[in-house]
Tab-separated table of C-alpha atoms in Angstrom:
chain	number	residue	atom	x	y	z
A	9	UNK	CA	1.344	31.223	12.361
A	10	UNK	CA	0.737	27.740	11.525
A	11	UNK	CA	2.707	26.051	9.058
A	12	UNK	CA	0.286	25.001	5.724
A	13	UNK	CA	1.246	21.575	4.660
A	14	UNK	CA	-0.547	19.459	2.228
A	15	UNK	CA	-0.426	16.014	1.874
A	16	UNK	CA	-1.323	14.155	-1.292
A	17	UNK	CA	-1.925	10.259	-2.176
A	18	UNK	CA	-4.770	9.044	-5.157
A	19	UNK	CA	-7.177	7.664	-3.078
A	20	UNK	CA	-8.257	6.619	-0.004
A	21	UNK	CA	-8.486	3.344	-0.773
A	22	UNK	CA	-7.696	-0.150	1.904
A	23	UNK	CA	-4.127	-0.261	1.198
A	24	UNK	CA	-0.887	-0.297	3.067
A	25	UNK	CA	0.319	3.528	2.373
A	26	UNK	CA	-3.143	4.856	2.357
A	27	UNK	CA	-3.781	3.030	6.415
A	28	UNK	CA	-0.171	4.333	7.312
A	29	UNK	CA	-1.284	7.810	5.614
A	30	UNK	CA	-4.704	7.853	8.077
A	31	UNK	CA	-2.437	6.743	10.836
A	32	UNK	CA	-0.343	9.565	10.650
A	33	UNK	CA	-2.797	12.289	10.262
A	34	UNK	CA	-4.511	11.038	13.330
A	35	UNK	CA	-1.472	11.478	15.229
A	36	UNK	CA	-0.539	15.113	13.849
A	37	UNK	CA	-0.824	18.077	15.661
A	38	UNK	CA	-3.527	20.043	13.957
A	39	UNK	CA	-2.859	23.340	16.603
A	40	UNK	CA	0.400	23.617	15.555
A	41	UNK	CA	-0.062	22.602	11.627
A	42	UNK	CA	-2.633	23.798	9.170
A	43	UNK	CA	-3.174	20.042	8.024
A	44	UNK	CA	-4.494	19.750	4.527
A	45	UNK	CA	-4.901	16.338	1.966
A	46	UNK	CA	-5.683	16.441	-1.774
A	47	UNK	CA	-6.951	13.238	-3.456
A	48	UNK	CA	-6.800	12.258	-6.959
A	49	UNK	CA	-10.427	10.811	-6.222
A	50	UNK	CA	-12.178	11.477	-3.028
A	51	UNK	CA	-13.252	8.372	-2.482
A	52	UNK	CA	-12.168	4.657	-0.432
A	53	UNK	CA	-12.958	2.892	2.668
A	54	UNK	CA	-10.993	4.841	4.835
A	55	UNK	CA	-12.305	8.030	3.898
A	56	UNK	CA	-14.085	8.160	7.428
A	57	UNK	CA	-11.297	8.072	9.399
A	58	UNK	CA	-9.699	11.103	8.170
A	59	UNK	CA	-10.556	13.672	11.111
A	60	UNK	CA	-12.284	16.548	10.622
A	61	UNK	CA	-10.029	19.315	11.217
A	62	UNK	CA	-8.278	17.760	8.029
A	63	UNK	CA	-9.088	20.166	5.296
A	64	UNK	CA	-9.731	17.193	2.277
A	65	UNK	CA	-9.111	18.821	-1.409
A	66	UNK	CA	-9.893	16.743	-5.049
A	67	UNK	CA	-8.678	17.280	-8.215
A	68	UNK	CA	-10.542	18.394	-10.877
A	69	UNK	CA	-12.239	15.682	-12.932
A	70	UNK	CA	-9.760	15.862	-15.937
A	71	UNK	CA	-6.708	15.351	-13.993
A	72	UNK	CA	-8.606	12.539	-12.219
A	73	UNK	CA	-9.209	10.592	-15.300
A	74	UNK	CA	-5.403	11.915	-16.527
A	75	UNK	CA	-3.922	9.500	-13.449
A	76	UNK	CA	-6.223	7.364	-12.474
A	77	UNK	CA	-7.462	4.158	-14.182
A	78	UNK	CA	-8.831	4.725	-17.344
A	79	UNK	CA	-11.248	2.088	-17.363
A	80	UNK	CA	-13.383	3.760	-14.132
A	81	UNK	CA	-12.590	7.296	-15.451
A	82	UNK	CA	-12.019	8.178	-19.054
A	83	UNK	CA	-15.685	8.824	-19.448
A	84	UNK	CA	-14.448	12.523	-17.899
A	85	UNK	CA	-12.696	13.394	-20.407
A	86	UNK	CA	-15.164	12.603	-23.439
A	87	UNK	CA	-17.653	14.072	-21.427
A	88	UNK	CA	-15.529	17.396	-20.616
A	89	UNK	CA	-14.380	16.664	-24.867
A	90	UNK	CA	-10.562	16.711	-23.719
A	91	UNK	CA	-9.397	15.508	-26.952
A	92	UNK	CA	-5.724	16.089	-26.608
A	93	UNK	CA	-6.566	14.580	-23.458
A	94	UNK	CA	-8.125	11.472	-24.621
A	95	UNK	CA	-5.796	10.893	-27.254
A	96	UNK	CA	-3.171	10.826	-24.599
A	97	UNK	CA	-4.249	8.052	-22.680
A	98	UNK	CA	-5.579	6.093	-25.381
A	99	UNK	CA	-1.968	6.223	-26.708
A	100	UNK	CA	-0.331	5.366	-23.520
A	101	UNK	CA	-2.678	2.661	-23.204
A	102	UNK	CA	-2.035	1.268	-26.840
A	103	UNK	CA	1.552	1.087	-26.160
A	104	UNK	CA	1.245	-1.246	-23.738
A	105	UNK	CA	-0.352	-3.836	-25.864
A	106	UNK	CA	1.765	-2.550	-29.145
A	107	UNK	CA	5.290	-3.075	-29.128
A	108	UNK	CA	6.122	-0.608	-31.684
A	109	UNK	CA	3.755	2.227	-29.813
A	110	UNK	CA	6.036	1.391	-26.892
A	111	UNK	CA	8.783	2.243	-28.455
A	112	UNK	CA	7.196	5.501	-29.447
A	113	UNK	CA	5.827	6.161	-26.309
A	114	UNK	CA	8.580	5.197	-24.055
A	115	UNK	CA	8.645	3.964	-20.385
A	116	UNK	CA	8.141	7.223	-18.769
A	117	UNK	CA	4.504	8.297	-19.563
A	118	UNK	CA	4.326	11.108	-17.047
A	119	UNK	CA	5.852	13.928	-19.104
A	120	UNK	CA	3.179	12.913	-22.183
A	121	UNK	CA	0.456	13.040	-18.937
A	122	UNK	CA	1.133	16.167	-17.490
A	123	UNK	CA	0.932	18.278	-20.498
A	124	UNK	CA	-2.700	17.614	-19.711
A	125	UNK	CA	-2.796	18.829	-15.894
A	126	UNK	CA	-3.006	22.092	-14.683
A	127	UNK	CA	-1.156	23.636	-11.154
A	128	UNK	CA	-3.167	23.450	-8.353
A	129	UNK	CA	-4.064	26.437	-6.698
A	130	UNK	CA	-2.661	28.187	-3.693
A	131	UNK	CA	0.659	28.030	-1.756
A	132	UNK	CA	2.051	25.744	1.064
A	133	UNK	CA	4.981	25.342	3.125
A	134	UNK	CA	5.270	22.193	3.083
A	135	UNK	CA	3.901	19.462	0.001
A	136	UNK	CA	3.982	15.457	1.015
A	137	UNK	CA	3.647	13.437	-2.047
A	138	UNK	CA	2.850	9.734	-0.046
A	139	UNK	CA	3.269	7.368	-2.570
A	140	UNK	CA	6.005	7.070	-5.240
A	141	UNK	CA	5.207	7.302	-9.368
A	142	UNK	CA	2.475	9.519	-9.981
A	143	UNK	CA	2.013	11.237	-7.031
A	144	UNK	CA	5.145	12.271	-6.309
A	145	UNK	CA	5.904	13.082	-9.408
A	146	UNK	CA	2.566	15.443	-9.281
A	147	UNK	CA	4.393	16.877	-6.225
A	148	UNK	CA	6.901	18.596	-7.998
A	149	UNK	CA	5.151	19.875	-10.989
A	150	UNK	CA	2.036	20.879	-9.706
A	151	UNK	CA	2.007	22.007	-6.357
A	152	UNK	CA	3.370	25.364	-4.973
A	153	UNK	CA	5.504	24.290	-1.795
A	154	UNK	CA	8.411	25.996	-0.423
A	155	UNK	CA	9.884	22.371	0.647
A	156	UNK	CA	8.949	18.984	-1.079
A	157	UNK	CA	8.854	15.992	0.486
A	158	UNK	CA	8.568	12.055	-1.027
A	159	UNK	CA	7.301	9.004	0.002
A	160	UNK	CA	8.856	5.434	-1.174
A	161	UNK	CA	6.581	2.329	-0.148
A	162	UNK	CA	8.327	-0.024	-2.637
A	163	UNK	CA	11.236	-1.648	-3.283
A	164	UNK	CA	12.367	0.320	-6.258
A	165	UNK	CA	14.940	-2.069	-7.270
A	166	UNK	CA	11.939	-3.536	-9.435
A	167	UNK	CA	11.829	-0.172	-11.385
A	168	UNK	CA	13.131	0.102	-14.850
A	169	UNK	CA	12.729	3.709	-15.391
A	170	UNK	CA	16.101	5.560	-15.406
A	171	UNK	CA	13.725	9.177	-15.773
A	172	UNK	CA	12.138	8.962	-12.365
A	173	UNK	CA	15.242	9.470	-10.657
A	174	UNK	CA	15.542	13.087	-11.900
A	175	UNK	CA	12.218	13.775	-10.092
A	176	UNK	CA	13.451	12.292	-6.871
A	177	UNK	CA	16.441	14.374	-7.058
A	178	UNK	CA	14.260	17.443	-6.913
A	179	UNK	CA	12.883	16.811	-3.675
A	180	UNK	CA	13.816	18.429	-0.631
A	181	UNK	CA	13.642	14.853	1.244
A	182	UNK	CA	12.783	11.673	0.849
A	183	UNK	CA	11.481	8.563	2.993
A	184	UNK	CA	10.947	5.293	2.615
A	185	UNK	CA	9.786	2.433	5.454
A	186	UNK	CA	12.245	0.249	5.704
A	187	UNK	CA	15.983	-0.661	4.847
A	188	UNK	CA	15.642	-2.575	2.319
A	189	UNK	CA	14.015	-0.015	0.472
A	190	UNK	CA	16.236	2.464	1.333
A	191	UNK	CA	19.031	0.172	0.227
A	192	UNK	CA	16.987	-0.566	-2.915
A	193	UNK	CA	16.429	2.927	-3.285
A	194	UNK	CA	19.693	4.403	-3.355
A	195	UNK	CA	21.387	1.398	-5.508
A	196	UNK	CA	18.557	2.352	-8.574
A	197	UNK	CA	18.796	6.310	-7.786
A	198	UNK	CA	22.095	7.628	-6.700
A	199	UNK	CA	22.084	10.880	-7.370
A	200	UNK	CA	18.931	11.145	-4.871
A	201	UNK	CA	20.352	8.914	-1.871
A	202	UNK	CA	21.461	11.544	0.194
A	203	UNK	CA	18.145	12.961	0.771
A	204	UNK	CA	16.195	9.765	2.062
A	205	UNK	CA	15.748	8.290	5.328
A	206	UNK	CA	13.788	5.664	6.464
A	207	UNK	CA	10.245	6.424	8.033
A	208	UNK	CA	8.487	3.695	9.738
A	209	UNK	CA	4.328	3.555	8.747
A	210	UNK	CA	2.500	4.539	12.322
A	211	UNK	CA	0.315	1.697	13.094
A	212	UNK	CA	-1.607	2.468	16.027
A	213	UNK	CA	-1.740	-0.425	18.916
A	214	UNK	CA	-4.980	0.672	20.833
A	215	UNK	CA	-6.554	1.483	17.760
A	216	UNK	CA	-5.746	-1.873	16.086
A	217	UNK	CA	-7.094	-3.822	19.356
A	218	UNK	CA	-10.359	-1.278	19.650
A	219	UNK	CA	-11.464	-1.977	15.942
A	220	UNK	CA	-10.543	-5.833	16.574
A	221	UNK	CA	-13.406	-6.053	19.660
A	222	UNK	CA	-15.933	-5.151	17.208
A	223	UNK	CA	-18.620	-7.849	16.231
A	224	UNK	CA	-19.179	-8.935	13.040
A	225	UNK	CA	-22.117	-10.306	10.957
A	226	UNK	CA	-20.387	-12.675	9.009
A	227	UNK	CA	-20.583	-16.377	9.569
A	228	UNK	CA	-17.459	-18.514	9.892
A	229	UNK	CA	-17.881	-22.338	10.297
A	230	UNK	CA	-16.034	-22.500	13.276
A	231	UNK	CA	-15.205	-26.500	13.287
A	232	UNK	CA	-12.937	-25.507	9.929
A	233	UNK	CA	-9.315	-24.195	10.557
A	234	UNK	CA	-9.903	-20.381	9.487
A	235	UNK	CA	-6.799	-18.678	7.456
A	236	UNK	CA	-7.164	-15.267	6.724
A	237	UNK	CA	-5.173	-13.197	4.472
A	238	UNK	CA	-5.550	-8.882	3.571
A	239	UNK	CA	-4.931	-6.853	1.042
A	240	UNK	CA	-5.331	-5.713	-2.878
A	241	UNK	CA	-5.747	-8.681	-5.296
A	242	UNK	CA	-2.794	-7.571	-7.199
A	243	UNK	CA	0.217	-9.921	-8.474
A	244	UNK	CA	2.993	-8.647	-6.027
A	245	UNK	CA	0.496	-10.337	-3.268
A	246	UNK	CA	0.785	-13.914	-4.045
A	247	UNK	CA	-3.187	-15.203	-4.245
A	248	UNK	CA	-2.260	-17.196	-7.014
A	249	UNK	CA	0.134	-19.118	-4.955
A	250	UNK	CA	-1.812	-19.071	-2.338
A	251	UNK	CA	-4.864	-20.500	-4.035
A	252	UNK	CA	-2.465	-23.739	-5.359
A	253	UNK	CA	-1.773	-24.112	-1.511
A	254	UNK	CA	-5.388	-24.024	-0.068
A	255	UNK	CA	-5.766	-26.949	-2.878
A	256	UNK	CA	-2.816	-28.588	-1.607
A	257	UNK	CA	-4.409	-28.492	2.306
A	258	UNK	CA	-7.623	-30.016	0.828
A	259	UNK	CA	-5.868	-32.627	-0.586
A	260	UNK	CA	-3.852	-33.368	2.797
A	261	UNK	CA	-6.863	-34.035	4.497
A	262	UNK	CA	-7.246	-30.542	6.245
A	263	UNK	CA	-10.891	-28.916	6.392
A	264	UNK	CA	-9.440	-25.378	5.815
A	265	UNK	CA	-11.063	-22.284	4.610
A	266	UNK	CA	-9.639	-19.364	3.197
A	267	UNK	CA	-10.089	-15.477	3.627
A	268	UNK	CA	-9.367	-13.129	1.442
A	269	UNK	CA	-10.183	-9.195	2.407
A	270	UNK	CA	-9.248	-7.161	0.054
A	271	UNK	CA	-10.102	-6.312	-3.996
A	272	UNK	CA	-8.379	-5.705	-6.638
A	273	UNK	CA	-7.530	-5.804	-10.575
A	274	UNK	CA	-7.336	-9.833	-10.362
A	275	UNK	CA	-10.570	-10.426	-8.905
A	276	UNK	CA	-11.814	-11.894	-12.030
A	277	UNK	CA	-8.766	-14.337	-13.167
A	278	UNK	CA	-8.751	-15.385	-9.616
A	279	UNK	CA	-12.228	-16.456	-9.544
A	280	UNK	CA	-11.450	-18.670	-12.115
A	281	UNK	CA	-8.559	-20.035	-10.898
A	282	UNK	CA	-10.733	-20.871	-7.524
A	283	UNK	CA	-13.631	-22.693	-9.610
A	284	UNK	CA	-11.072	-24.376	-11.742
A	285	UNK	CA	-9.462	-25.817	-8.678
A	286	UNK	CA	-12.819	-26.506	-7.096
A	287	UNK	CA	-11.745	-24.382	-4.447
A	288	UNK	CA	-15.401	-22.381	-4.186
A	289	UNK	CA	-16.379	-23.011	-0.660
A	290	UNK	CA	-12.563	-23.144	0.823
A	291	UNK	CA	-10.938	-20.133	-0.841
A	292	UNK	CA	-13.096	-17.250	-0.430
A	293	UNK	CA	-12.237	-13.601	-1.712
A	294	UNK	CA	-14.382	-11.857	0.769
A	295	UNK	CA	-14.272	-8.233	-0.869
A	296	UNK	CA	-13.216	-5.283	0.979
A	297	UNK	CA	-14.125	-4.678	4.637
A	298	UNK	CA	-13.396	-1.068	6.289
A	299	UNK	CA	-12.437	-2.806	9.524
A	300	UNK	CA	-10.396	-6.130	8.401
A	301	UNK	CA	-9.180	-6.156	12.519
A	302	UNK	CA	-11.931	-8.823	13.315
A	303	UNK	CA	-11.555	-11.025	11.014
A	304	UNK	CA	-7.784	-10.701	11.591
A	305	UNK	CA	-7.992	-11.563	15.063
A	306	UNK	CA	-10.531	-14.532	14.550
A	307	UNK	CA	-8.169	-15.705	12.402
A	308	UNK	CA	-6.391	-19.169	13.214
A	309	UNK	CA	-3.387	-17.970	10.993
A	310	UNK	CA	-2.692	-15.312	8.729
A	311	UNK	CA	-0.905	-15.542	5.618
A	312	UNK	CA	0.889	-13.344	3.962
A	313	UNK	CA	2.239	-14.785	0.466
A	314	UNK	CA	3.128	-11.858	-0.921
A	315	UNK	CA	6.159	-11.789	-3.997
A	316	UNK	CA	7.615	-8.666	-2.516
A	317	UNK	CA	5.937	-5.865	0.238
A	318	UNK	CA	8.454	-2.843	1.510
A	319	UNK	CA	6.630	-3.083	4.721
A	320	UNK	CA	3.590	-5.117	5.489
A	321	UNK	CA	1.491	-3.139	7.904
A	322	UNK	CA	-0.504	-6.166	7.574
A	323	UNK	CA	2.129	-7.856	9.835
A	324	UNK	CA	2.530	-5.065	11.821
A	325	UNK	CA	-1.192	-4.888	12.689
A	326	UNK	CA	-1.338	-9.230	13.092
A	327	UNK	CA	1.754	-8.549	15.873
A	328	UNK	CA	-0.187	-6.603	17.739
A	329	UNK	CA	-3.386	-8.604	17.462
A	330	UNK	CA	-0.810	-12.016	18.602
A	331	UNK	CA	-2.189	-14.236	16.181
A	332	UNK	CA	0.579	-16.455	14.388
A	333	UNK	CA	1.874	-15.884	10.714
A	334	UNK	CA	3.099	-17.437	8.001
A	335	UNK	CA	4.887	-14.786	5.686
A	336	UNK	CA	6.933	-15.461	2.360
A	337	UNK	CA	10.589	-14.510	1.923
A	338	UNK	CA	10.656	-11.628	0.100
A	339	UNK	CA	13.725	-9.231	0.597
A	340	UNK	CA	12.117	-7.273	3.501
A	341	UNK	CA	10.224	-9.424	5.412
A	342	UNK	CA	13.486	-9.878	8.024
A	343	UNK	CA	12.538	-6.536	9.152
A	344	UNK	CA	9.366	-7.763	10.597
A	345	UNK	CA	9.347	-11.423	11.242
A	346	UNK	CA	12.060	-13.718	12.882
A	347	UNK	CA	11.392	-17.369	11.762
A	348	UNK	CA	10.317	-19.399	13.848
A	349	UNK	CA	9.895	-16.632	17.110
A	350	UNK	CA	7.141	-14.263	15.589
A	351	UNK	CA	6.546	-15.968	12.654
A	352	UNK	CA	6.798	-18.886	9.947
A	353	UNK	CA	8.910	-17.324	7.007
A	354	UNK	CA	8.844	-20.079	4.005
A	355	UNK	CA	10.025	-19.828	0.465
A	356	UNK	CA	7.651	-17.931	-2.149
A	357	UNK	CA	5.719	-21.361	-3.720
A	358	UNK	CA	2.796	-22.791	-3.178
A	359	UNK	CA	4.135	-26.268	-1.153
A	360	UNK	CA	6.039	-24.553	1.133
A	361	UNK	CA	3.007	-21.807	1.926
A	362	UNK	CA	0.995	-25.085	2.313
A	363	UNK	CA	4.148	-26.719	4.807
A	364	UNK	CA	3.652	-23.291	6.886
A	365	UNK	CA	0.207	-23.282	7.509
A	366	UNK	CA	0.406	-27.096	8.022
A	367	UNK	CA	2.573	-26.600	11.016
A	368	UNK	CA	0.791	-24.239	12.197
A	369	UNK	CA	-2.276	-26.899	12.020
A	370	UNK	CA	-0.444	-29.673	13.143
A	371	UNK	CA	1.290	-28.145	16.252
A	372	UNK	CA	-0.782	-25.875	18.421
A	373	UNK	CA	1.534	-25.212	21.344
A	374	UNK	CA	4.014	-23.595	18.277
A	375	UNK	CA	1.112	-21.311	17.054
A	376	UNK	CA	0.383	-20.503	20.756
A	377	UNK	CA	3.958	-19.858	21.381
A	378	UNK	CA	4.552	-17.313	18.602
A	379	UNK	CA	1.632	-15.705	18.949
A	380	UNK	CA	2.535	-14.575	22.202
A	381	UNK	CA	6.148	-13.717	20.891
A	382	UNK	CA	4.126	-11.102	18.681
A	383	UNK	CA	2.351	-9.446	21.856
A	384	UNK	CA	5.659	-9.300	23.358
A	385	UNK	CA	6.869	-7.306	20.209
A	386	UNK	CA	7.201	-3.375	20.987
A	387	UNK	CA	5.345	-1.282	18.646
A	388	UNK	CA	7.979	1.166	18.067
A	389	UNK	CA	6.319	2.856	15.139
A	390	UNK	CA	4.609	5.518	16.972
A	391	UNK	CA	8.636	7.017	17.241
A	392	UNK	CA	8.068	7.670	13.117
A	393	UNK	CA	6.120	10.640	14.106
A	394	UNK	CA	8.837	12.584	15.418
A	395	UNK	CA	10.846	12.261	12.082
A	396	UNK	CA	7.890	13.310	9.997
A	397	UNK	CA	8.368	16.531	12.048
A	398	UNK	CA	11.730	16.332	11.876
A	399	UNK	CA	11.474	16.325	7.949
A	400	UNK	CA	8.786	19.108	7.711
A	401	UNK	CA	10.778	21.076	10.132
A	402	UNK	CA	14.578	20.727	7.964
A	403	UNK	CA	15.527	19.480	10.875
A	404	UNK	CA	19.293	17.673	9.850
A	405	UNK	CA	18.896	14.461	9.520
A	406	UNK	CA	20.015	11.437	11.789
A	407	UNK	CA	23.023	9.495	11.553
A	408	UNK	CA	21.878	6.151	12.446
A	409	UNK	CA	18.986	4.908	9.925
């Protein structure tokens, strides 16, 4: 009989955990597992890629708009007249503007949340929560699994909330993609660090260069030098910085234009930040596209100016695609990019971002020469699958991490 696992992440969303989520369950052996995903929303760009024998599950509306951002979803709950509900996340919300309500409130807004969510129904073998905070934490209290399993994307030394760590101590096992997360992990949660091991993300090298062959409709002027750079406008990724060093390119002389894929929370402030630097027709946040890999591989460079990632599949994918990068150097990016070989690593400000890509410019036989480092670069990720089996099957875990 088939084993029933269920795996469960918000959305499906362009982001790193949600690709390395689709990855995975494209891999999976649906004859020998009964293969089954619940979503906080069903909804994102990568919705489509989820095959079919995937049995996709959402949440009921109120635990939705419970988890997910109130500003897209709260409507739910005065529709559905969840007052206890409402008041809830109205609360929560007011704390974070009102120091006194935080105080009240406290860091750790899940227990105050979950009053408000019911079980979900039926049993499993087997529950994945694939994203830490929420989700995982939904794991254990909601779901009816014989064996629990959690999944760290972050590097948790950032967290400052001591109650998590009783939540990751209830899971059966843990993983997390890289070592610096695992180290970060087990420094800020001790009591859980013998159940975690580190899982790579699956990125997919024949899928990557498929989708990059594709055509696409949008116009590039081709006599500019064409950055590119993908993912969430969010503040861990850096567009701020990166904006102040497209300006600082213009005003070196260089005819560069920026691409941004991706959207985000900070579309708005850095719209402004664009016009204010007159920056509208070289910086340009192109919005989200399902299938980034063209754009990515017309790419003269790709930049990745990120404050902190706990692995970029972003880099991953760019490897694979041979196209030179210029990465900031945040804690994990060693794990990924050897200056100067696959990659320019520079310090996290805008000059230096701006020095990178200038090289990069200024000396093609360099940009050839580590973009061909990158081809050389085994894809070794594909080996991750075999320890998600290992983990659903209690298989002891290995020595060497």
């Amino acid at each position: 009989m088939k084993k029933r696992i269920l795996f469960v992440i918000p959305t499906l969303r362009l982001g790193g955990a949600e690709k390395a989520l689709s990855s995975l369950l494209n891999c999976m052996d649906s004859d020998k597992y009964d293969l089954n995903l619940l979503l906080f929303a069903k909804e994102g760009e990568l919705l489509d890629t989820i095959p079919d024998c995937i049995n996709v599950i959402e949440v009921d509306k109120k635990t939705r708009a419970m988890i997910l951002e109130g500003r897209y979803y709260f409507k739910d709950l005065i529709k559905g007249f969840y007052i206890g509900a409402m008041f809830t996340r109205l609360l929560i919300y007011a704390s974070t503007k009102l120091k006194p309500l935080k105080k009240l409130v406290g860091e750790f807004s899940w227990k105050r949340i979950s009053k408000h969510i019911a079980p979900i129904e039926g049993h499993y073998d087997v529950a994945i929560g694939f994203l830490e905070g929420y989700t995982d934490f939904f794991v254990i209290d909601k779901v009816n699994a014989d064996r629990k399993i959690g999944w760290i994307h972050s590097d948790m030394s950032k967290r400052s909330v001591s109650e998590e760590e009783q939540y990751y101590a209830a899971f059966d096992a843990l993983a997390t993609i890289s070592k610096v997360c695992l180290d970060a992990f087990c420094e800020k949660f001790p009591s859980a660090s013998d159940k975690i091991r580190v899982v790579e993300n699956i990125v997919s090298s024949a899928v990557v260069r498929s989708s990059a062959s594709r055509s696409v409709s949008d116009v590039w002027r081709r006599e500019a030098f064409n950055i590119v750079s993908v993912g969430r406008l969010y503040a861990e990724k850096g567009y701020d910085m990166a904006i102040d060093a497209c300006r600082l390119l213009k005003d070196r002389g260089y005819d560069v234009v920026w691409h941004v894929y991706g959207s985000g929370a900070l579309k708005g402030e850095l719209e402004r930040k664009i016009a204010k630097l007159g920056l509208k027709d070289a910086f340009l946040l192109e919005g989200v596209r399902e299938n980034p890999y063209p754009y990515m591989s017309a790419a003269d460079v790709l930049v990745q100016s990120s404050r902190y990632e706990g692995k970029s599949i972003v880099l991953d994918e760019t490897k694979i695609l041979g196209k030179p990068i210029v990465v900031t150097n945040y804690p994990s990016v060693a794990d990924q990019i050897t200056d100067g070989v696959t990659g320019i690593v520079v310090a996290m400000d805008a000059k230096s971002i701006a020095d990178g890509v200038e090289r990069i410019i200024n000396d093609p036989i360099l940009a050839a020469k580590l973009g061909e480092n990158c081809l050389k670069c085994e894809n070794t990720s594909i080996r991750a699958l075999e320890e998600v089996y290992s983990m659903i099957e209690h298989h002891a875990r290995r020595i060497a991490e």
